[in-house]
PDB file of C-alpha atoms in Angstrom:
ATOM      1  CA  UNK A  25     -18.777   5.205   2.659  1.00  0.00           C
ATOM      2  CA  UNK A  26     -17.720   5.764  -1.037  1.00  0.00           C
ATOM      3  CA  UNK A  27     -14.983   7.545  -2.629  1.00  0.00           C
ATOM      4  CA  UNK A  28     -17.228  10.481  -2.879  1.00  0.00           C
ATOM      5  CA  UNK A  29     -17.695  10.813   0.879  1.00  0.00           C
ATOM      6  CA  UNK A  30     -13.919  11.344   1.394  1.00  0.00           C
ATOM      7  CA  UNK A  31     -12.621  14.891   1.677  1.00  0.00           C
ATOM      8  CA  UNK A  32     -10.997  16.161  -1.711  1.00  0.00           C
ATOM      9  CA  UNK A  33      -7.655  17.833  -1.919  1.00  0.00           C
ATOM     10  CA  UNK A  34      -6.272  19.787  -4.757  1.00  0.00           C
ATOM     11  CA  UNK A  35      -2.709  21.104  -5.725  1.00  0.00           C
ATOM     12  CA  UNK A  36      -1.042  18.527  -3.706  1.00  0.00           C
ATOM     13  CA  UNK A  37       2.816  18.522  -3.557  1.00  0.00           C
ATOM     14  CA  UNK A  38       4.642  15.438  -4.892  1.00  0.00           C
ATOM     15  CA  UNK A  39       7.700  13.840  -3.481  1.00  0.00           C
ATOM     16  CA  UNK A  40      10.300  12.002  -5.688  1.00  0.00           C
ATOM     17  CA  UNK A  41      11.561   8.631  -4.729  1.00  0.00           C
ATOM     18  CA  UNK A  42      15.024  10.140  -3.636  1.00  0.00           C
ATOM     19  CA  UNK A  43      13.284  12.685  -1.609  1.00  0.00           C
ATOM     20  CA  UNK A  44      10.736  10.155   0.226  1.00  0.00           C
ATOM     21  CA  UNK A  45      13.867   8.120   1.051  1.00  0.00           C
ATOM     22  CA  UNK A  46      15.458  11.046   2.769  1.00  0.00           C
ATOM     23  CA  UNK A  47      12.055  11.865   4.555  1.00  0.00           C
ATOM     24  CA  UNK A  48      12.038   8.337   5.804  1.00  0.00           C
ATOM     25  CA  UNK A  49      15.597   8.448   7.096  1.00  0.00           C
ATOM     26  CA  UNK A  50      14.911  11.765   8.735  1.00  0.00           C
ATOM     27  CA  UNK A  51      11.778  10.410  10.451  1.00  0.00           C
ATOM     28  CA  UNK A  52      13.323   7.085  11.610  1.00  0.00           C
ATOM     29  CA  UNK A  53      16.748   8.085  12.529  1.00  0.00           C
ATOM     30  CA  UNK A  54      16.733  11.607  13.566  1.00  0.00           C
ATOM     31  CA  UNK A  55      12.986  11.942  15.039  1.00  0.00           C
ATOM     32  CA  UNK A  56      13.180   8.403  16.455  1.00  0.00           C
ATOM     33  CA  UNK A  57       9.788   7.078  14.867  1.00  0.00           C
ATOM     34  CA  UNK A  58      10.401   3.665  14.128  1.00  0.00           C
ATOM     35  CA  UNK A  59       9.575   1.907  10.920  1.00  0.00           C
ATOM     36  CA  UNK A  60       7.098  -0.440  12.716  1.00  0.00           C
ATOM     37  CA  UNK A  61       5.091   2.421  13.860  1.00  0.00           C
ATOM     38  CA  UNK A  62       4.842   3.965  10.321  1.00  0.00           C
ATOM     39  CA  UNK A  63       3.961   0.598   8.955  1.00  0.00           C
ATOM     40  CA  UNK A  64       1.091   0.161  11.446  1.00  0.00           C
ATOM     41  CA  UNK A  65      -0.105   3.593  10.564  1.00  0.00           C
ATOM     42  CA  UNK A  66       0.015   2.666   6.934  1.00  0.00           C
ATOM     43  CA  UNK A  67      -1.537  -0.475   7.355  1.00  0.00           C
ATOM     44  CA  UNK A  68      -4.416   0.904   9.212  1.00  0.00           C
ATOM     45  CA  UNK A  69      -5.052   3.398   6.472  1.00  0.00           C
ATOM     46  CA  UNK A  70      -4.860   0.707   3.646  1.00  0.00           C
ATOM     47  CA  UNK A  71      -7.616  -1.119   5.514  1.00  0.00           C
ATOM     48  CA  UNK A  72      -9.787   1.809   5.665  1.00  0.00           C
ATOM     49  CA  UNK A  73      -9.246   2.528   1.974  1.00  0.00           C
ATOM     50  CA  UNK A  74     -10.124  -1.022   1.327  1.00  0.00           C
ATOM     51  CA  UNK A  75     -13.274  -0.632   3.340  1.00  0.00           C
ATOM     52  CA  UNK A  76     -14.189   2.391   1.185  1.00  0.00           C
ATOM     53  CA  UNK A  77     -13.528   0.450  -2.113  1.00  0.00           C
ATOM     54  CA  UNK A  78     -15.834  -2.341  -0.860  1.00  0.00           C
ATOM     55  CA  UNK A  79     -18.614   0.173  -0.293  1.00  0.00           C
ATOM     56  CA  UNK A  80     -18.312   0.656   3.330  1.00  0.00           C
ATOM     57  CA  UNK A  81     -18.344  -2.775   4.784  1.00  0.00           C
ATOM     58  CA  UNK A  82     -15.859  -5.629   4.814  1.00  0.00           C
ATOM     59  CA  UNK A  83     -17.587  -8.411   6.985  1.00  0.00           C
ATOM     60  CA  UNK A  84     -17.774 -11.736   5.059  1.00  0.00           C
ATOM     61  CA  UNK A  85     -15.554 -10.360   2.058  1.00  0.00           C
ATOM     62  CA  UNK A  86     -12.448 -12.188   0.964  1.00  0.00           C
ATOM     63  CA  UNK A  87      -9.326 -10.049   0.828  1.00  0.00           C
ATOM     64  CA  UNK A  88      -6.061 -11.237  -0.731  1.00  0.00           C
ATOM     65  CA  UNK A  89      -2.793  -9.313  -0.101  1.00  0.00           C
ATOM     66  CA  UNK A  90       0.151  -9.544  -2.387  1.00  0.00           C
ATOM     67  CA  UNK A  91       3.010  -9.346  -0.012  1.00  0.00           C
ATOM     68  CA  UNK A  92       6.298  -8.282  -1.396  1.00  0.00           C
ATOM     69  CA  UNK A  93       9.742  -8.626   0.290  1.00  0.00           C
ATOM     70  CA  UNK A  94       9.844  -4.807   1.481  1.00  0.00           C
ATOM     71  CA  UNK A  95       7.893  -2.473   3.503  1.00  0.00           C
ATOM     72  CA  UNK A  96       4.952  -2.389   1.078  1.00  0.00           C
ATOM     73  CA  UNK A  97       4.508  -5.992   1.738  1.00  0.00           C
ATOM     74  CA  UNK A  98       4.583  -5.242   5.430  1.00  0.00           C
ATOM     75  CA  UNK A  99       2.020  -2.558   5.026  1.00  0.00           C
ATOM     76  CA  UNK A 100      -0.244  -5.019   3.120  1.00  0.00           C
ATOM     77  CA  UNK A 101       0.114  -7.770   5.923  1.00  0.00           C
ATOM     78  CA  UNK A 102      -1.063  -5.110   8.619  1.00  0.00           C
ATOM     79  CA  UNK A 103      -3.900  -4.068   6.508  1.00  0.00           C
ATOM     80  CA  UNK A 104      -5.034  -7.700   6.371  1.00  0.00           C
ATOM     81  CA  UNK A 105      -4.687  -7.951  10.273  1.00  0.00           C
ATOM     82  CA  UNK A 106      -7.185  -4.741  10.613  1.00  0.00           C
ATOM     83  CA  UNK A 107      -9.465  -6.295   8.112  1.00  0.00           C
ATOM     84  CA  UNK A 108      -9.816  -9.424   9.940  1.00  0.00           C
ATOM     85  CA  UNK A 109     -10.713  -7.461  12.972  1.00  0.00           C
ATOM     86  CA  UNK A 110     -13.720  -6.083  10.803  1.00  0.00           C
ATOM     87  CA  UNK A 111     -14.907  -9.351   9.711  1.00  0.00           C
ATOM     88  CA  UNK A 112     -13.085  -9.986   6.401  1.00  0.00           C
ATOM     89  CA  UNK A 113     -11.429 -13.522   5.502  1.00  0.00           C
ATOM     90  CA  UNK A 114      -7.942 -12.857   4.136  1.00  0.00           C
ATOM     91  CA  UNK A 115      -5.054 -14.548   2.700  1.00  0.00           C
ATOM     92  CA  UNK A 116      -1.383 -13.117   2.432  1.00  0.00           C
ATOM     93  CA  UNK A 117       0.286 -14.393  -0.650  1.00  0.00           C
ATOM     94  CA  UNK A 118       3.991 -13.931  -0.072  1.00  0.00           C
ATOM     95  CA  UNK A 119       6.141 -13.271  -3.171  1.00  0.00           C
ATOM     96  CA  UNK A 120       9.355 -14.570  -1.828  1.00  0.00           C
ATOM     97  CA  UNK A 121      10.781 -17.440   0.490  1.00  0.00           C
ATOM     98  CA  UNK A 122      10.728 -16.239   4.210  1.00  0.00           C
ATOM     99  CA  UNK A 123      14.629 -16.056   4.177  1.00  0.00           C
ATOM    100  CA  UNK A 124      14.460 -13.183   1.450  1.00  0.00           C
ATOM    101  CA  UNK A 125      11.764 -11.226   2.985  1.00  0.00           C
ATOM    102  CA  UNK A 126      12.685  -8.211   5.146  1.00  0.00           C
ATOM    103  CA  UNK A 127      12.430  -8.720   8.885  1.00  0.00           C
ATOM    104  CA  UNK A 128       9.840  -6.167   9.669  1.00  0.00           C
ATOM    105  CA  UNK A 129       7.647  -7.573   6.790  1.00  0.00           C
ATOM    106  CA  UNK A 130       8.205 -11.098   8.146  1.00  0.00           C
ATOM    107  CA  UNK A 131       7.252 -10.061  11.403  1.00  0.00           C
ATOM    108  CA  UNK A 132       4.024  -8.630  10.194  1.00  0.00           C
ATOM    109  CA  UNK A 133       2.912 -11.842   8.474  1.00  0.00           C
ATOM    110  CA  UNK A 134       3.706 -13.771  11.678  1.00  0.00           C
ATOM    111  CA  UNK A 135       1.510 -11.289  13.635  1.00  0.00           C
ATOM    112  CA  UNK A 136      -1.286 -11.668  11.227  1.00  0.00           C
ATOM    113  CA  UNK A 137      -1.323 -15.397  11.983  1.00  0.00           C
ATOM    114  CA  UNK A 138      -0.836 -15.120  15.691  1.00  0.00           C
ATOM    115  CA  UNK A 139      -3.616 -12.607  15.890  1.00  0.00           C
ATOM    116  CA  UNK A 140      -6.267 -14.352  14.095  1.00  0.00           C
ATOM    117  CA  UNK A 141      -6.982 -18.223  13.395  1.00  0.00           C
ATOM    118  CA  UNK A 142      -6.289 -20.428  10.515  1.00  0.00           C
ATOM    119  CA  UNK A 143      -9.860 -20.317   9.418  1.00  0.00           C
ATOM    120  CA  UNK A 144      -9.754 -16.326   8.895  1.00  0.00           C
ATOM    121  CA  UNK A 145      -6.307 -15.843   7.843  1.00  0.00           C
ATOM    122  CA  UNK A 146      -3.836 -17.751   5.762  1.00  0.00           C
ATOM    123  CA  UNK A 147      -0.289 -16.938   4.747  1.00  0.00           C
ATOM    124  CA  UNK A 148       0.844 -18.821   1.661  1.00  0.00           C
ATOM    125  CA  UNK A 149       4.202 -18.857  -0.201  1.00  0.00           C
ATOM    126  CA  UNK A 150       3.286 -17.671  -3.707  1.00  0.00           C
ATOM    127  CA  UNK A 151       6.896 -17.732  -4.791  1.00  0.00           C
ATOM    128  CA  UNK A 152       7.181 -21.464  -4.601  1.00  0.00           C
ATOM    129  CA  UNK A 153       3.535 -22.852  -5.069  1.00  0.00           C
ATOM    130  CA  UNK A 154       1.879 -20.037  -7.175  1.00  0.00           C
ATOM    131  CA  UNK A 155      -1.307 -18.352  -6.059  1.00  0.00           C
ATOM    132  CA  UNK A 156      -3.658 -20.554  -4.066  1.00  0.00           C
ATOM    133  CA  UNK A 157      -6.690 -18.996  -5.972  1.00  0.00           C
ATOM    134  CA  UNK A 158      -7.979 -15.594  -6.863  1.00  0.00           C
ATOM    135  CA  UNK A 159     -11.482 -15.989  -5.687  1.00  0.00           C
ATOM    136  CA  UNK A 160     -11.735 -12.737  -3.765  1.00  0.00           C
ATOM    137  CA  UNK A 161     -13.654  -9.577  -3.445  1.00  0.00           C
ATOM    138  CA  UNK A 162     -10.432  -7.548  -3.354  1.00  0.00           C
ATOM    139  CA  UNK A 163      -6.732  -7.641  -3.982  1.00  0.00           C
ATOM    140  CA  UNK A 164      -4.232  -5.516  -2.181  1.00  0.00           C
ATOM    141  CA  UNK A 165      -0.923  -4.931  -4.131  1.00  0.00           C
ATOM    142  CA  UNK A 166       2.098  -4.651  -1.872  1.00  0.00           C
ATOM    143  CA  UNK A 167       4.441  -6.147  -4.193  1.00  0.00           C
ATOM    144  CA  UNK A 168       6.844  -3.253  -4.946  1.00  0.00           C
ATOM    145  CA  UNK A 169       7.580   0.037  -3.442  1.00  0.00           C
ATOM    146  CA  UNK A 170       9.035   3.356  -4.438  1.00  0.00           C
ATOM    147  CA  UNK A 171      12.636   2.149  -4.406  1.00  0.00           C
ATOM    148  CA  UNK A 172      12.046  -0.606  -6.934  1.00  0.00           C
ATOM    149  CA  UNK A 173      13.880  -0.029 -10.328  1.00  0.00           C
ATOM    150  CA  UNK A 174      13.252  -1.184 -13.630  1.00  0.00           C
ATOM    151  CA  UNK A 175      10.715  -3.873 -15.021  1.00  0.00           C
ATOM    152  CA  UNK A 176       9.486  -6.231 -12.463  1.00  0.00           C
ATOM    153  CA  UNK A 177      11.226  -9.768 -12.756  1.00  0.00           C
ATOM    154  CA  UNK A 178      10.532 -13.463 -12.102  1.00  0.00           C
ATOM    155  CA  UNK A 179       7.898 -14.151  -9.473  1.00  0.00           C
ATOM    156  CA  UNK A 180       6.742 -10.657  -9.106  1.00  0.00           C
ATOM    157  CA  UNK A 181       6.255 -10.189 -12.828  1.00  0.00           C
ATOM    158  CA  UNK A 182       4.256 -13.536 -13.018  1.00  0.00           C
ATOM    159  CA  UNK A 183       2.112 -12.566 -10.125  1.00  0.00           C
ATOM    160  CA  UNK A 184       1.432  -9.079 -11.694  1.00  0.00           C
ATOM    161  CA  UNK A 185       0.503 -10.841 -14.958  1.00  0.00           C
ATOM    162  CA  UNK A 186      -1.723 -13.232 -13.339  1.00  0.00           C
ATOM    163  CA  UNK A 187      -3.852 -10.677 -11.231  1.00  0.00           C
ATOM    164  CA  UNK A 188      -4.042  -8.322 -13.950  1.00  0.00           C
ATOM    165  CA  UNK A 189      -6.209 -10.572 -16.132  1.00  0.00           C
ATOM    166  CA  UNK A 190      -8.175 -11.777 -13.036  1.00  0.00           C
ATOM    167  CA  UNK A 191     -10.961  -9.008 -12.938  1.00  0.00           C
ATOM    168  CA  UNK A 192     -10.670  -8.726  -9.357  1.00  0.00           C
ATOM    169  CA  UNK A 193     -10.468  -4.928  -8.355  1.00  0.00           C
ATOM    170  CA  UNK A 194      -6.938  -4.092  -6.901  1.00  0.00           C
ATOM    171  CA  UNK A 195      -6.012  -1.679  -4.261  1.00  0.00           C
ATOM    172  CA  UNK A 196      -2.431  -0.592  -4.714  1.00  0.00           C
ATOM    173  CA  UNK A 197      -0.382   0.191  -1.617  1.00  0.00           C
ATOM    174  CA  UNK A 198       1.639   3.644  -2.139  1.00  0.00           C
ATOM    175  CA  UNK A 199       1.937   3.162  -6.151  1.00  0.00           C
ATOM    176  CA  UNK A 200       0.972   0.415  -8.440  1.00  0.00           C
ATOM    177  CA  UNK A 201       3.685  -2.127  -8.660  1.00  0.00           C
ATOM    178  CA  UNK A 202       5.502  -1.818 -11.937  1.00  0.00           C
ATOM    179  CA  UNK A 203       5.128   1.938 -12.207  1.00  0.00           C
ATOM    180  CA  UNK A 204       8.059   4.136 -11.941  1.00  0.00           C
ATOM    181  CA  UNK A 205       7.410   6.558  -9.061  1.00  0.00           C
ATOM    182  CA  UNK A 206       9.071   9.575 -10.558  1.00  0.00           C
ATOM    183  CA  UNK A 207       7.837   9.357 -14.234  1.00  0.00           C
ATOM    184  CA  UNK A 208       4.755   7.049 -14.282  1.00  0.00           C
ATOM    185  CA  UNK A 209       6.377   5.032 -17.089  1.00  0.00           C
ATOM    186  CA  UNK A 210       5.689   1.127 -17.172  1.00  0.00           C
ATOM    187  CA  UNK A 211       8.805  -0.585 -18.339  1.00  0.00           C
ATOM    188  CA  UNK A 212       7.406  -3.881 -17.869  1.00  0.00           C
ATOM    189  CA  UNK A 213       4.214  -5.718 -16.280  1.00  0.00           C
ATOM    190  CA  UNK A 214       2.261  -3.309 -14.078  1.00  0.00           C
ATOM    191  CA  UNK A 215      -0.862  -3.461 -11.670  1.00  0.00           C
ATOM    192  CA  UNK A 216      -3.853  -1.821 -13.147  1.00  0.00           C
ATOM    193  CA  UNK A 217      -5.336  -0.655  -9.831  1.00  0.00           C
ATOM    194  CA  UNK A 218      -9.122   0.389  -9.164  1.00  0.00           C
ATOM    195  CA  UNK A 219      -7.667   2.580  -6.510  1.00  0.00           C
ATOM    196  CA  UNK A 220      -4.165   3.474  -5.069  1.00  0.00           C
ATOM    197  CA  UNK A 221      -3.749   4.737  -1.520  1.00  0.00           C
ATOM    198  CA  UNK A 222      -0.452   6.615  -1.692  1.00  0.00           C
ATOM    199  CA  UNK A 223       1.278   7.292   1.648  1.00  0.00           C
ATOM    200  CA  UNK A 224       2.277  10.647   3.171  1.00  0.00           C
ATOM    201  CA  UNK A 225       2.679  12.333  -0.263  1.00  0.00           C
ATOM    202  CA  UNK A 226       2.104  11.000  -3.958  1.00  0.00           C
ATOM    203  CA  UNK A 227       5.124  10.405  -6.234  1.00  0.00           C
ATOM    204  CA  UNK A 228       5.100  12.555  -9.345  1.00  0.00           C
ATOM    205  CA  UNK A 229       4.420   9.621 -11.565  1.00  0.00           C
ATOM    206  CA  UNK A 230       1.086   8.860  -9.965  1.00  0.00           C
ATOM    207  CA  UNK A 231       0.124  12.294 -10.965  1.00  0.00           C
ATOM    208  CA  UNK A 232       0.965  11.911 -14.623  1.00  0.00           C
ATOM    209  CA  UNK A 233      -2.057  11.594 -16.884  1.00  0.00           C
ATOM    210  CA  UNK A 234      -0.556   8.618 -18.583  1.00  0.00           C
ATOM    211  CA  UNK A 235      -0.505   6.665 -15.592  1.00  0.00           C
ATOM    212  CA  UNK A 236      -4.124   7.247 -14.622  1.00  0.00           C
ATOM    213  CA  UNK A 237      -5.232   3.789 -15.975  1.00  0.00           C
ATOM    214  CA  UNK A 238      -2.827   2.230 -13.669  1.00  0.00           C
ATOM    215  CA  UNK A 239      -3.481   4.319 -10.511  1.00  0.00           C
ATOM    216  CA  UNK A 240      -7.255   4.438 -10.564  1.00  0.00           C
ATOM    217  CA  UNK A 241      -8.703   6.562  -7.801  1.00  0.00           C
ATOM    218  CA  UNK A 242      -6.022   8.363  -5.950  1.00  0.00           C
ATOM    219  CA  UNK A 243      -6.224   8.425  -2.256  1.00  0.00           C
ATOM    220  CA  UNK A 244      -3.626  10.068   0.106  1.00  0.00           C
ATOM    221  CA  UNK A 245      -3.099   8.700   3.695  1.00  0.00           C
ATOM    222  CA  UNK A 246      -1.529  10.343   6.622  1.00  0.00           C
ATOM    223  CA  UNK A 247       0.760   7.865   8.376  1.00  0.00           C
ATOM    224  CA  UNK A 248       1.939  10.444  10.925  1.00  0.00           C
ATOM    225  CA  UNK A 249       5.195  11.412   9.221  1.00  0.00           C
ATOM    226  CA  UNK A 250       5.969  14.829  11.109  1.00  0.00           C
ATOM    227  CA  UNK A 251       5.758  17.985   9.052  1.00  0.00           C
ATOM    228  CA  UNK A 252       9.303  18.697  10.330  1.00  0.00           C
ATOM    229  CA  UNK A 253      10.571  15.770   8.180  1.00  0.00           C
ATOM    230  CA  UNK A 254       9.089  17.201   5.107  1.00  0.00           C
ATOM    231  CA  UNK A 255      10.396  20.714   5.881  1.00  0.00           C
ATOM    232  CA  UNK A 256      13.900  19.291   5.698  1.00  0.00           C
ATOM    233  CA  UNK A 257      13.359  18.813   2.057  1.00  0.00           C
ATOM    234  CA  UNK A 258      11.582  22.248   1.507  1.00  0.00           C
ATOM    235  CA  UNK A 259       7.977  20.777   1.444  1.00  0.00           C
ATOM    236  CA  UNK A 260       5.020  22.209   3.655  1.00  0.00           C
ATOM    237  CA  UNK A 261       2.633  19.659   4.475  1.00  0.00           C
ATOM    238  CA  UNK A 262       0.999  21.429   7.450  1.00  0.00           C
ATOM    239  CA  UNK A 263      -2.546  21.845   6.019  1.00  0.00           C
ATOM    240  CA  UNK A 264      -2.805  18.764   4.088  1.00  0.00           C
ATOM    241  CA  UNK A 265      -4.775  16.645   6.379  1.00  0.00           C
ATOM    242  CA  UNK A 266      -7.000  19.257   8.128  1.00  0.00           C
ATOM    243  CA  UNK A 267     -10.118  17.675   6.587  1.00  0.00           C
ATOM    244  CA  UNK A 268      -9.194  14.059   7.140  1.00  0.00           C
ATOM    245  CA  UNK A 269      -6.502  11.736   7.420  1.00  0.00           C
ATOM    246  CA  UNK A 270      -7.491   9.800   4.289  1.00  0.00           C
ATOM    247  CA  UNK A 271      -8.333  11.950   1.515  1.00  0.00           C
ATOM    248  CA  UNK A 272      -9.104  11.726  -2.137  1.00  0.00           C
ATOM    249  CA  UNK A 273      -6.635  13.619  -4.592  1.00  0.00           C
ATOM    250  CA  UNK A 274      -8.450  15.598  -7.446  1.00  0.00           C
ATOM    251  CA  UNK A 275      -8.880  13.524 -10.541  1.00  0.00           C
ATOM    252  CA  UNK A 276      -6.006  13.692 -13.066  1.00  0.00           C
ATOM    253  CA  UNK A 277      -6.357  16.126 -15.961  1.00  0.00           C
TER     254      UNK A 277
END
């Protein structure tokens, strides 16, 4: 499978960071769909997008996940777990000490190890020791999410700068780290992704032409956020995934 095999959607609505935060709140607190379910759905879709980016087959491929402290890092860790099931060799490069990583994300890195073996999956503390290496077929960027503000700092900035010059293709989770979700601006270091799999709905900055070189191919994934949650902020998503749950958003113009 390639990008051309995915259904294409046009005129996709976008959602600001503040609106997405409210949709997440409604989904988790009022519709009682826990963040772990959303994370599992997101990670499975990211893994599927990785398989597309790698030409339809991941067996024998090496994939490195850049795991940030928040939910995007957890999404990346879940994706790595699915990729090991499909035959990939993976490494999670964690961008902060464990006591600074959100509990849900820390749990996902633990599950990655428990569900595999050390020969297949590695979890490494990149914040203290730097990256083990970048010898891989694909990098998954789960460093920063839509709630991040301003230029990336310290370890995150260093990791972004390091992988940007690596020439390894990068798949960004939800949005490339360093991109401002609402404007598409890059106030500091930013990931240049070969493809971005955005979750539930794209953020406006991803659709801005000036962000295209950072976003790459834009894919949209259904992570099972109910239509009712988006209806609460006046957005109709009822027909968005009729042709498939992982779709390609029409090229930027």
